Coordinates of C-alpha atoms in Angstrom, one line a residue:
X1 CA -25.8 23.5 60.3
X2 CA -22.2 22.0 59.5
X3 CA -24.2 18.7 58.7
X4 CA -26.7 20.2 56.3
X5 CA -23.5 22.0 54.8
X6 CA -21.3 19.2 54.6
X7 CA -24.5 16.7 53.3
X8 CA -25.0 19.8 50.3
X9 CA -20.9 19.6 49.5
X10 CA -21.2 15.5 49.0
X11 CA -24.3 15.9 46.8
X12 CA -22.2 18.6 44.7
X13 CA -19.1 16.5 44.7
X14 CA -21.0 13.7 43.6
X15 CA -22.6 15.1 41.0
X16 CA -19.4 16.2 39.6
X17 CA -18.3 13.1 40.0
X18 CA -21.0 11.1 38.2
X19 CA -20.5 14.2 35.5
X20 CA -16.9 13.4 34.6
X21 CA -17.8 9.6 34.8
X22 CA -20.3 10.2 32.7
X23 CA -18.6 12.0 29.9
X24 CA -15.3 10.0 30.3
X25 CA -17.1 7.1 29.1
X26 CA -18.8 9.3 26.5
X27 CA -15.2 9.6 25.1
X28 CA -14.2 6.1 24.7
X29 CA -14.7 4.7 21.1
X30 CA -15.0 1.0 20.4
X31 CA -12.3 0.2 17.4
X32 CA -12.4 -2.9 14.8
X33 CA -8.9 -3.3 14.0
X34 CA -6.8 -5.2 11.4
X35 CA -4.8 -8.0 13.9
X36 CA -1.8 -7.0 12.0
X37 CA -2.5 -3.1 14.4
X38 CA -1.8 -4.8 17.5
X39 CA 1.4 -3.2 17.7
X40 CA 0.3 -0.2 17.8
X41 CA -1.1 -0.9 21.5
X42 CA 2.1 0.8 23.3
X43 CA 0.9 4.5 21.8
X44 CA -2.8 4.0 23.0
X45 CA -1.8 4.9 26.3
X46 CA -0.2 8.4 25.3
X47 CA -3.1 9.3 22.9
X48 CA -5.8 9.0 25.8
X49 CA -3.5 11.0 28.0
X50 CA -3.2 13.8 25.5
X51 CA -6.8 14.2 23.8
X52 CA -8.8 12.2 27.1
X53 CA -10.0 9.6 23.7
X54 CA -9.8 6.1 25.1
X55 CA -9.8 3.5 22.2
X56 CA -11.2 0.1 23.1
X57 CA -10.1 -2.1 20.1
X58 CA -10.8 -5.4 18.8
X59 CA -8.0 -6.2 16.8
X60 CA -10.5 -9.1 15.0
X61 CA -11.0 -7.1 11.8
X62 CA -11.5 -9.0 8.3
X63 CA -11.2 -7.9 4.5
X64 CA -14.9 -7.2 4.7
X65 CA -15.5 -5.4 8.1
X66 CA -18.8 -7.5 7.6
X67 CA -20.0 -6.7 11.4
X68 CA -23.5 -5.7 12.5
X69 CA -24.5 -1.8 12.1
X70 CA -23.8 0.0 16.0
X71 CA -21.1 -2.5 17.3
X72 CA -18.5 -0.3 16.7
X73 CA -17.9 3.6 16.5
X74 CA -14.6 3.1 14.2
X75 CA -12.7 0.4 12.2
X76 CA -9.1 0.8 11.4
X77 CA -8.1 -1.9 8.9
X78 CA -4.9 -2.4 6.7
X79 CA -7.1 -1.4 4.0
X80 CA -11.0 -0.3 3.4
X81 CA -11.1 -1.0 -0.2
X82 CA -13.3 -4.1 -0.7
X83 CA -15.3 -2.6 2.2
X84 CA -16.1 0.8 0.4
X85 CA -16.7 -1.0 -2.7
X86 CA -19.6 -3.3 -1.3
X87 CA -20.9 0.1 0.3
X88 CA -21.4 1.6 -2.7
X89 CA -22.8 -1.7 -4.6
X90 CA -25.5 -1.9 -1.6
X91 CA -26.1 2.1 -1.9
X92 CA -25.5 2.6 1.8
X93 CA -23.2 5.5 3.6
X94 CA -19.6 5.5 2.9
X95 CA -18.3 6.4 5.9
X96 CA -15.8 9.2 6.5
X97 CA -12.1 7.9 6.2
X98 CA -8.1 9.1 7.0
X99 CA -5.1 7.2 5.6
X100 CA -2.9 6.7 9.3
X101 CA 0.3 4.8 7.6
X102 CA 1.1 3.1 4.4
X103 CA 2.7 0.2 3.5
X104 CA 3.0 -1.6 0.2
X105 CA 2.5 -5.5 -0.1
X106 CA 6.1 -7.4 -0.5
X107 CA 7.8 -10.1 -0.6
X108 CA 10.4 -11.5 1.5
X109 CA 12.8 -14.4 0.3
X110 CA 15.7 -16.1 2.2
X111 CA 18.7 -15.5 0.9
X112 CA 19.8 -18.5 -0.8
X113 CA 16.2 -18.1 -3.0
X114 CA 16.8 -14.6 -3.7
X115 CA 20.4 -15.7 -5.2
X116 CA 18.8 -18.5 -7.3
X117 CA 16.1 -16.4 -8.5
X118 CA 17.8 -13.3 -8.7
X119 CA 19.3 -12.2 -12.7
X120 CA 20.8 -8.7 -12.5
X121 CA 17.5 -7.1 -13.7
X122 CA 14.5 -6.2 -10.4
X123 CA 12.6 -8.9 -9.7
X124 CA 8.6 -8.9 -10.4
X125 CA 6.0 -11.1 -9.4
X126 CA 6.0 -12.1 -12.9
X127 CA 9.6 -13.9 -11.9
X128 CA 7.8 -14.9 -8.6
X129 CA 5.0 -16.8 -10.6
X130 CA 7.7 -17.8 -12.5
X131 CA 9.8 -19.4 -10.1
X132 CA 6.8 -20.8 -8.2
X133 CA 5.4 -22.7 -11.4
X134 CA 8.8 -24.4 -11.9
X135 CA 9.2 -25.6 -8.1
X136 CA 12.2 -23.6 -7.5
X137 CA 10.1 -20.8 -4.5
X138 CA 7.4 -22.3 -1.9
X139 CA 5.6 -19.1 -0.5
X140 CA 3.5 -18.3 2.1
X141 CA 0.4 -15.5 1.6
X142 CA -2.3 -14.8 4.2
X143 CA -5.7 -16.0 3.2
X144 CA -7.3 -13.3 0.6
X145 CA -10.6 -14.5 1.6
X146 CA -9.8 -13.0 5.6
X147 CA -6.8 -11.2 5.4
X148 CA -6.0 -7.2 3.9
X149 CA -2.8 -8.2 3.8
X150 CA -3.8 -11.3 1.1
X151 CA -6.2 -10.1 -0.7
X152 CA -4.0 -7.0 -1.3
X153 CA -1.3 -9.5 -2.5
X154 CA -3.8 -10.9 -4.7
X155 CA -5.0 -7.8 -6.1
X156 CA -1.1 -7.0 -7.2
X157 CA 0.0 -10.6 -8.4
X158 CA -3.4 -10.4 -10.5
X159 CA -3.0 -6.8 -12.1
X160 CA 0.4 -7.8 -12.7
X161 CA -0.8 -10.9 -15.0
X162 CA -3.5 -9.3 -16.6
X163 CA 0.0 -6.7 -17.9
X164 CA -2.8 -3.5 -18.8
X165 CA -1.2 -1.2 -16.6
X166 CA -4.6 -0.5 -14.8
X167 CA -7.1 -1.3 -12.7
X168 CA -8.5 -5.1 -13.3
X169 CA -11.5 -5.6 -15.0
X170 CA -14.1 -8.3 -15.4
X171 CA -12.4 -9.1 -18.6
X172 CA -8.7 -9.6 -16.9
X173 CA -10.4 -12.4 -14.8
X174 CA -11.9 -14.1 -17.3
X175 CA -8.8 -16.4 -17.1
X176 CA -7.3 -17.5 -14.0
X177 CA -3.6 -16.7 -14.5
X178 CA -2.5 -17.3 -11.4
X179 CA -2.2 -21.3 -11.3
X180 CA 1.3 -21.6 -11.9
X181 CA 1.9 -19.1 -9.0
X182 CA -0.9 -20.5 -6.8
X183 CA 1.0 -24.1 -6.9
X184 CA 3.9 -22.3 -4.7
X185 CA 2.0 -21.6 -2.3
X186 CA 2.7 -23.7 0.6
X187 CA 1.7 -21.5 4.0
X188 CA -1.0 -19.3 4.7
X189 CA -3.3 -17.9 7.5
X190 CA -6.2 -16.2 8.6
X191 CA -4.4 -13.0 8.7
X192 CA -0.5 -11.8 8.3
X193 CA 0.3 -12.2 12.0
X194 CA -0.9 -15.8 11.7
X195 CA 0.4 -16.8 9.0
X196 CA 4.1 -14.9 10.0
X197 CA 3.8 -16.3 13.7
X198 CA 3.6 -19.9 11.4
X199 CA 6.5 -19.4 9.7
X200 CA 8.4 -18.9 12.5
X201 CA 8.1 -21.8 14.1
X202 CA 8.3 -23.4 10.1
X203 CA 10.9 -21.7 8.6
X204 CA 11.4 -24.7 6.2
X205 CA 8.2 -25.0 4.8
X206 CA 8.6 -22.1 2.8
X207 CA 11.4 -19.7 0.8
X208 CA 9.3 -16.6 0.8
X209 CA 6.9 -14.6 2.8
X210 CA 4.2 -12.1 0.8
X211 CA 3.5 -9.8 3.2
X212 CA 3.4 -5.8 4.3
X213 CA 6.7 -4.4 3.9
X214 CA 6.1 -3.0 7.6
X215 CA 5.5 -6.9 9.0
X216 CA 8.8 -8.2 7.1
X217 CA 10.6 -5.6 8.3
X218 CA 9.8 -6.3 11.8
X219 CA 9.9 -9.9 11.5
X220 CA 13.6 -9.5 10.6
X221 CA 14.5 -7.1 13.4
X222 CA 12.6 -9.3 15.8
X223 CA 15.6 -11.3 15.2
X224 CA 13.3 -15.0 15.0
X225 CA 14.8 -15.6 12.4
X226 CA 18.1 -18.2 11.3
X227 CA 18.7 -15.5 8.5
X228 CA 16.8 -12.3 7.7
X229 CA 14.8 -12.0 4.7
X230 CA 15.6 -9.9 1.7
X231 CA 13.1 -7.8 0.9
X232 CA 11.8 -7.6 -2.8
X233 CA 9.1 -4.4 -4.4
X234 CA 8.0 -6.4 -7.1
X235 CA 9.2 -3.9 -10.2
X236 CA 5.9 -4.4 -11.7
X237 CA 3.9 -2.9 -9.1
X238 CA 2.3 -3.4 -5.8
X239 CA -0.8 -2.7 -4.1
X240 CA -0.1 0.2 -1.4
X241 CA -2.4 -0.2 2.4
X242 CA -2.8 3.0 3.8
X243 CA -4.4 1.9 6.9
X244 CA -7.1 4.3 7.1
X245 CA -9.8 5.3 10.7
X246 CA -12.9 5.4 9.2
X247 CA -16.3 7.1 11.3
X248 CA -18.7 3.8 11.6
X249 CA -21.0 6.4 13.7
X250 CA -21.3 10.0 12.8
X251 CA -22.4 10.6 16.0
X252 CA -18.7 10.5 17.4
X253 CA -17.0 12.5 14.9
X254 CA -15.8 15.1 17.3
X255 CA -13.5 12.4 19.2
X256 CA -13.1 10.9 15.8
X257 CA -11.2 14.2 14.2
X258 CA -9.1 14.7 18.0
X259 CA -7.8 10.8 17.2
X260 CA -7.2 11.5 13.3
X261 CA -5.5 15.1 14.0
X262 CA -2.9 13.2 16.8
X263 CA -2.1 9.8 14.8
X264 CA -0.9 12.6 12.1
X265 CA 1.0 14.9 14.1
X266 CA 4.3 15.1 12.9
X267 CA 6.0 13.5 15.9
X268 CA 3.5 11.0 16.6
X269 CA 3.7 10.0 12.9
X270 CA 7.8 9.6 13.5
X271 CA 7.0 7.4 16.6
X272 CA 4.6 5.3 14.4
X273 CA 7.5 4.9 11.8
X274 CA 10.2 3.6 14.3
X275 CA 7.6 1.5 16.2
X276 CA 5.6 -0.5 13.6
X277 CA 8.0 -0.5 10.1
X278 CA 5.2 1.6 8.5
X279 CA 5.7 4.5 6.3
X280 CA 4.1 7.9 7.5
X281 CA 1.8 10.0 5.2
X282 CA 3.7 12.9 5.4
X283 CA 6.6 12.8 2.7
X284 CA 8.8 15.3 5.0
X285 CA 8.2 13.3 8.3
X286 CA 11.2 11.7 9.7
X287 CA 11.8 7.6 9.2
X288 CA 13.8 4.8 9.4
X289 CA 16.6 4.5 6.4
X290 CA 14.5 1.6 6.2
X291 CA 11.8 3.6 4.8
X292 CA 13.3 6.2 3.3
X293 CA 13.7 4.5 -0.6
X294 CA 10.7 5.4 -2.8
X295 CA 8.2 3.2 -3.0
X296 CA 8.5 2.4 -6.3
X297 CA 4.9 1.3 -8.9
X298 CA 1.7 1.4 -7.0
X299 CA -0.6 -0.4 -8.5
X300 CA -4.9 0.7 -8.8
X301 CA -7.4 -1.4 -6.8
X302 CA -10.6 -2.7 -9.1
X303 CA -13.2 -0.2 -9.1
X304 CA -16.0 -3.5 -9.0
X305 CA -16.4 -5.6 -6.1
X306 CA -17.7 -8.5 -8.8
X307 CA -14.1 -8.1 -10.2
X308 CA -12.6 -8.9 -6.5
X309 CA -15.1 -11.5 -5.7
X310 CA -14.4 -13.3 -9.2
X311 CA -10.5 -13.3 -8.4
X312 CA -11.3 -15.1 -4.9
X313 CA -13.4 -17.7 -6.3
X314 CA -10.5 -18.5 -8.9
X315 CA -8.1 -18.6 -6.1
X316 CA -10.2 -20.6 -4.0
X317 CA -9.2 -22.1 -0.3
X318 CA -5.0 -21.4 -0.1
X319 CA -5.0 -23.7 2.3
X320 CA -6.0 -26.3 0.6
X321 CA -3.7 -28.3 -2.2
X322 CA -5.6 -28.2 -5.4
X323 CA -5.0 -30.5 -7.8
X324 CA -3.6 -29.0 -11.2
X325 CA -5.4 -28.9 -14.5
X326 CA -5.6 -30.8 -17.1
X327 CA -5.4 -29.9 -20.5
X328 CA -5.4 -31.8 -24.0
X329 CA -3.7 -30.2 -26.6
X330 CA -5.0 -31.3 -30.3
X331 CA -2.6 -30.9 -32.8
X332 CA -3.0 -31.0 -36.0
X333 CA -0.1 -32.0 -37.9
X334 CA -1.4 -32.8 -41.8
X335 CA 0.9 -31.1 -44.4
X336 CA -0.1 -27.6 -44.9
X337 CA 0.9 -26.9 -41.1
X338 CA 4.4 -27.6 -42.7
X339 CA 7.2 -24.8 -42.8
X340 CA 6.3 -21.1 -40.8
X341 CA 3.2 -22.7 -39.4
X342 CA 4.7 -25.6 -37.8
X343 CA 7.6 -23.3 -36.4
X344 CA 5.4 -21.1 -34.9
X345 CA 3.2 -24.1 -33.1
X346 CA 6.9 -25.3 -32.0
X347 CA 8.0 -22.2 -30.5
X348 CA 5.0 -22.0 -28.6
X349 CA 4.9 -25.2 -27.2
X350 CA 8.6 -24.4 -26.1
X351 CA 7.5 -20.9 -24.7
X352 CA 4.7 -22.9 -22.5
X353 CA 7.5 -25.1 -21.0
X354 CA 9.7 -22.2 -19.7
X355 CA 11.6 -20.8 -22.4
X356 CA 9.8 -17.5 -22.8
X357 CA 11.1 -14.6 -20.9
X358 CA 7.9 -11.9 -21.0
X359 CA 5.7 -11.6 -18.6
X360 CA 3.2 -12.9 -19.9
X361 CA 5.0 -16.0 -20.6
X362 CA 6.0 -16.3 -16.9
X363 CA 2.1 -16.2 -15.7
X364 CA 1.1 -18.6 -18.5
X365 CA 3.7 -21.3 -18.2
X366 CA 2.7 -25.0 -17.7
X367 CA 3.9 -25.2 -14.0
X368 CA 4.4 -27.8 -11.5
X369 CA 1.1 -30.6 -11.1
X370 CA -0.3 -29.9 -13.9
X371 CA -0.8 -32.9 -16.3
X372 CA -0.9 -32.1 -20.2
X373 CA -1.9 -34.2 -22.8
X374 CA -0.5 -33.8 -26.6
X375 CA -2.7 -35.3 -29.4
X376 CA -0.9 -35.4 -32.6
X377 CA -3.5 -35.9 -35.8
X378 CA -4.2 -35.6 -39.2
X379 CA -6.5 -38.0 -41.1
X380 CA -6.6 -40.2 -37.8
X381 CA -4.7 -39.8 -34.7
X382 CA -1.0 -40.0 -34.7
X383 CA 0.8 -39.9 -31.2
X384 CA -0.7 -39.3 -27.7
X385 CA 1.5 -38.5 -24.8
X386 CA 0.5 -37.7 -21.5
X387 CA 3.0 -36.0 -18.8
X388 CA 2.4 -34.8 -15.2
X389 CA 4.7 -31.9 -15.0
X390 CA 7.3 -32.6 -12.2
X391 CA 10.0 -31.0 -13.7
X392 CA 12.1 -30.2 -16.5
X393 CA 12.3 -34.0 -18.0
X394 CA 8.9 -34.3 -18.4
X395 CA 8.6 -30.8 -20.2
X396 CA 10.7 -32.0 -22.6
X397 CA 9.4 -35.4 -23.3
X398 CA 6.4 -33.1 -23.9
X399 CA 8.4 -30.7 -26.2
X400 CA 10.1 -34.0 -28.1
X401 CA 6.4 -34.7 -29.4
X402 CA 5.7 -31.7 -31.0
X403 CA 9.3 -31.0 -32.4
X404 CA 10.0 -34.7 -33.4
X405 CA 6.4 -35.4 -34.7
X406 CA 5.7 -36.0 -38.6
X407 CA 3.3 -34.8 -40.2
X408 CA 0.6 -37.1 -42.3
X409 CA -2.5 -36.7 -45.4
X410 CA -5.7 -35.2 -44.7
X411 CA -7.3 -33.3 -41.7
X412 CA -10.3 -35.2 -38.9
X413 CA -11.1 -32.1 -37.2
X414 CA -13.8 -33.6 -36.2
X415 CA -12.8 -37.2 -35.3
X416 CA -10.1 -35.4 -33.6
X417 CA -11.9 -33.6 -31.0
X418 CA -14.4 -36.1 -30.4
X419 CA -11.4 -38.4 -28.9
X420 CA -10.3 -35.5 -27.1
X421 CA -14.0 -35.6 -25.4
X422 CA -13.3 -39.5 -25.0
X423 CA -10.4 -39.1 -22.9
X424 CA -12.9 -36.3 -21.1
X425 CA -15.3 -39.1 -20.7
X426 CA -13.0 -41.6 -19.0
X427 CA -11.2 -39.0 -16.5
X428 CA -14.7 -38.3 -15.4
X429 CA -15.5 -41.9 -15.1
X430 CA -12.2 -42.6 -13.1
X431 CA -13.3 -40.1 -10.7
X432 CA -10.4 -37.6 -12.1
X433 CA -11.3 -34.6 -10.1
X434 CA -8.7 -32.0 -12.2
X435 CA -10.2 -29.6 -13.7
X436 CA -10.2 -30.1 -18.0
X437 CA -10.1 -28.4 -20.9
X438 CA -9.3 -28.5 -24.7
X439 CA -7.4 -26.7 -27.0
X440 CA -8.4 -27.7 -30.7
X441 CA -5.9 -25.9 -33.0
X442 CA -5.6 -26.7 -36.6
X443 CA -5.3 -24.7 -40.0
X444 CA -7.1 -26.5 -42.1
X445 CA -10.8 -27.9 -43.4
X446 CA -12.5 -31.2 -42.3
X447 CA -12.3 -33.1 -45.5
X448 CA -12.2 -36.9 -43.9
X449 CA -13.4 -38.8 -40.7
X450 CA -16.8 -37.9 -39.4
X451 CA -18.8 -34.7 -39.6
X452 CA -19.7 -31.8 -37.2
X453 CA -23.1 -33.0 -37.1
X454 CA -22.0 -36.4 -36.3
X455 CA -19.6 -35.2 -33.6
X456 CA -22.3 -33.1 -32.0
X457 CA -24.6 -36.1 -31.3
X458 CA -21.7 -38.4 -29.9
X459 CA -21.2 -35.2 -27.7
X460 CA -24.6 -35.2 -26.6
X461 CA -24.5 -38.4 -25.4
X462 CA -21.4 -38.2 -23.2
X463 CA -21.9 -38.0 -19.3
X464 CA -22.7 -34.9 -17.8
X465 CA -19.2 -34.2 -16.6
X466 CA -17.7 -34.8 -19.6
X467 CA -19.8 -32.6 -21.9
X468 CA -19.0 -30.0 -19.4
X469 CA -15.2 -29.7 -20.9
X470 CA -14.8 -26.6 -22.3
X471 CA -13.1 -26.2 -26.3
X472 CA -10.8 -23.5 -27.5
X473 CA -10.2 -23.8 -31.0
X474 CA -7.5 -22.0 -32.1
X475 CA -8.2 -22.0 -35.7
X476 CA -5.0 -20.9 -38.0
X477 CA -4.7 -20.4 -41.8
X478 CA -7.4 -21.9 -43.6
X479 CA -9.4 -23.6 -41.0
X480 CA -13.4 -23.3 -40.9
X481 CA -14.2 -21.0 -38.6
X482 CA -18.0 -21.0 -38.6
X483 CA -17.7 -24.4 -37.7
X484 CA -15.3 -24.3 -34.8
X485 CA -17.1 -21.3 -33.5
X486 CA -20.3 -24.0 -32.8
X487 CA -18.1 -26.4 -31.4
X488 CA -16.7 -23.6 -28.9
X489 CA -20.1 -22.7 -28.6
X490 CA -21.7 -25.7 -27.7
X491 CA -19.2 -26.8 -25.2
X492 CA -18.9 -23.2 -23.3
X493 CA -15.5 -22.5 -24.4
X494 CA -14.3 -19.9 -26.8
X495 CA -12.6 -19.2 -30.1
X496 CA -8.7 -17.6 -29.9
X497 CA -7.7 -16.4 -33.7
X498 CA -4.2 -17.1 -34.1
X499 CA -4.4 -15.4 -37.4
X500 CA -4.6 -12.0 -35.3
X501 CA -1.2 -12.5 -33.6
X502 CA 0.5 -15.9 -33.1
X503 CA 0.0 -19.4 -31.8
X504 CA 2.2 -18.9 -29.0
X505 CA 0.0 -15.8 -28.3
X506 CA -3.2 -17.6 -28.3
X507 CA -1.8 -20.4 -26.5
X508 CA -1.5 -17.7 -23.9
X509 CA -5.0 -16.1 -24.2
X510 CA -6.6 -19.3 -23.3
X511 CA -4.4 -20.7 -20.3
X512 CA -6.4 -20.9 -17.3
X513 CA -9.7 -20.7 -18.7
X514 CA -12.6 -22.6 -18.3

């Protein structure tokens, strides 16, 4: 009898064993997390003890979450933007989604960088593209193609260049405005641990860190360091993470909600603050002085994935140099560009090598690799001068051209352009792999040298790679601009009225484009 009875009570306790088993594993969730969560870890522990959730996360998360339907039952990245975005464009379930912590995207300088930049007034990354273009800041920015964190810094510098105050648009990418900034960049990584546990050990390879404010501020108490960074919010605006949990499978929304309601308890969300730098989403919660200053402009995310995928493609590999454009500049210098005219063409010329202080003149600045040629001409060509831009003495042999040339009779639009598509013609055959373009701006009629239709057949003839050279006539004053609309046409470029605005405007429009 006592067997039979103690047999039944090992049968019951087993059962109850294999029940608890059995629904403790039903409460552990499998997590794709943003690497840059990882320090997070230390709080795991005390959530599975107070709601009986375990989290088993994979701190491998990308931009794009991009992982097969079922693997995991949540994601947690810095940010589900692009993520939502390419939901939508495929039509498929957005999933359900909490904001944890934010953290806007920064940038950290070393001190002696953020004295030379620094001029009394907040910096913006309009200074920072600024600064980069002239040589004077190397940064390093996570990989926007992997990382939250980069693609988040993109997303900023970008909005900040385009200068609309909104969200970008397929319009604001047209251009790449970024090129000047883009030759700063000197570090990068997969994600913003990488790329941060680089700099470490590299601290000279680079005078800046673009980052979450949260990673900076821990790099600096980490105390790695030889100096701690100063940390800059861009006055123009930044992109804000808010590191949201999102429900991959519905199916586990109860466990779900217990995780979301105790990462935004009060307390927890204090313990959160001190532990990873990040700013809670309750305004009255508790924080580091740190955190406490506001957070200044938040910038709007692009409401088309096409508009994100276009400003990656611009970007291209950030860990790869890229060699810098080239562009020819034809000028035309016959004598009705004399007086207000040739002023205004001088100005901008001057504006493009540094001297103008918007924004927009930052972003569109000739900056450091690029090589610009100047074509003086009137009836025939006058001057050509060609200048890598290493620095301020080659900016101004450049500017010495344009302020010191004469001007001379009649106007070879035509003639003109079609040695512009010469010198096209032999960088291709050299094997010049720089990207070119022209800028055609005069303010007058063809009335010598050869016609339109005689240019258009020497252009049909060039090489492949030559006759793919875009032209941007800027047409000012009296200039034909029926005609120079075909050229632009024909040669998949565009047409920039200066009469609208200015040259130096203009000039500007048509900077990065292709």
């Amino acid at each position: 009898m006592r067997r039979r009875a103690l047999a039944a009570c090992l049968v019951v306790l087993a059962t109850t064993l294999a029940a608890c088993s059995e629904g403790k594993e039903q409460r552990t969730l499998r997590v794709l997390a943003s690497p840059e969560l990882a320090d997070i870890k230390p709080l795991l522990r005390d959530l599975e003890e107070d709601t009986g959730v375990t989290l088993d996360v994979d701190f491998t998360a990308t931009a794009d979450l991009d992982v097969p339907p079922g693997s995991y039952d949540l994601a947690w990245p810095a940010s589900d933007r692009s993520y939502l975005l390419r939901l939508r464009e495929e039509r498929r379930r957005v999933p359900e989604s909490t904001a944890i912590m934010r953290s806007p995207v920064v940038v950290g300088l070393t001190p002696a960088t953020a004295r030379r930049i620094t001029t009394g007034k907040p910096l913006t990354w309009a200074d920072i593209a600024d600064a980069a273009a002239e040589g004077t800041v190397r940064f390093g920015m996570p990989d926007p193609r992997r990382s939250d964190t980069g693609r988040a810094a993109l997303v900023g510098v970008a909005t900040a260049a385009a200068g609309t105050g909104g969200a970008l648009r397929r319009k604001d990418v047209s251009c790449d405005r970024l090129r000047g900034f883009r030759s700063g960049q000197t570090l990068t990584g997969a994600s913003s641990r990488e790329l941060i546990d680089t700099y470490v050990r590299r601290q000279g390879a680079a005078d800046a860190l673009i980052a979450h404010e949260a990673e900076l501020l821990a790099l600096n108490a980490g105390r790695k360091l030889k100096e701690p960074l100063t940390i800059v919010h861009p006055a123009d605006g930044m992109v804000l993470s808010d590191f949201p949990l999102l429900l991959l499978d519905p199916a586990r929304h109860e466990p779900y909600r217990e995780v979301v309601d105790w990462l935004r308890r009060d307390d927890v969300q204090e313990r959160l603050a001190r532990a990873t730098w990040r700013r809670p989403v309750g305004a009255d919660v508790p924080r580091p002085p740190e955190l406490r200053a506001p957070i200044g402009n938040a910038l709007s995310y692009p409401d088309q994935l096409a508009v994100v995928r276009r400003l990656m493609d611009n970007y291209g590999d950030p860990g790869r140099r890229r060699a810098g454009d080239h562009v020819v500049f034809l000028l035309d210098f016959s004598p009705s560009m004399r007086g207000a005219r040739m002023a205004d063409l001088r100005a901008a010329f001057r504006g493009l090598s540094g001297a103008d202080p918007s924004a927009a003149g930052k972003f569109a600045r000739f900056y450091r690799g690029e090589r610009i040629t100047v074509v003086r001409f009137a009836g025939r060509v006058l001057e050509q001068r060609t200048v890598s831009v290493r620095g301020a003495g080659g900016l101004r042999r450049l500017n010495d051209v344009v302020a010191g040339g004469g001007l001379a009779p009649d106007t070879a639009v035509w003639s003109a352009l079609d040695h512009g598509y010469r010198l096209g013609a032999d960088a291709v055959r050299d094997g010049d792999q720089r990207p070119l373009s022209i800028v055609l701006m005069t303010d007058g009629e063809n009335n010598t040298g050869m016609s339109y239709g005689e240019f258009a057949r020497r252009y049909a003839r060039l090489p492949a790679g030559a006759r793919a050279v875009p032209t941007f006539p800027v047409p000012f004053g009296e200039a034909d601009g029926r005609e120079l609309r075909r050229a632009a046409d024909a040669t998949g470029g565009r047409v920039v009225d200066a009469g609208s605005s200015s040259l130096s405007q203009a000039f500007k429009e048509i900077r990065g484009c292709r």
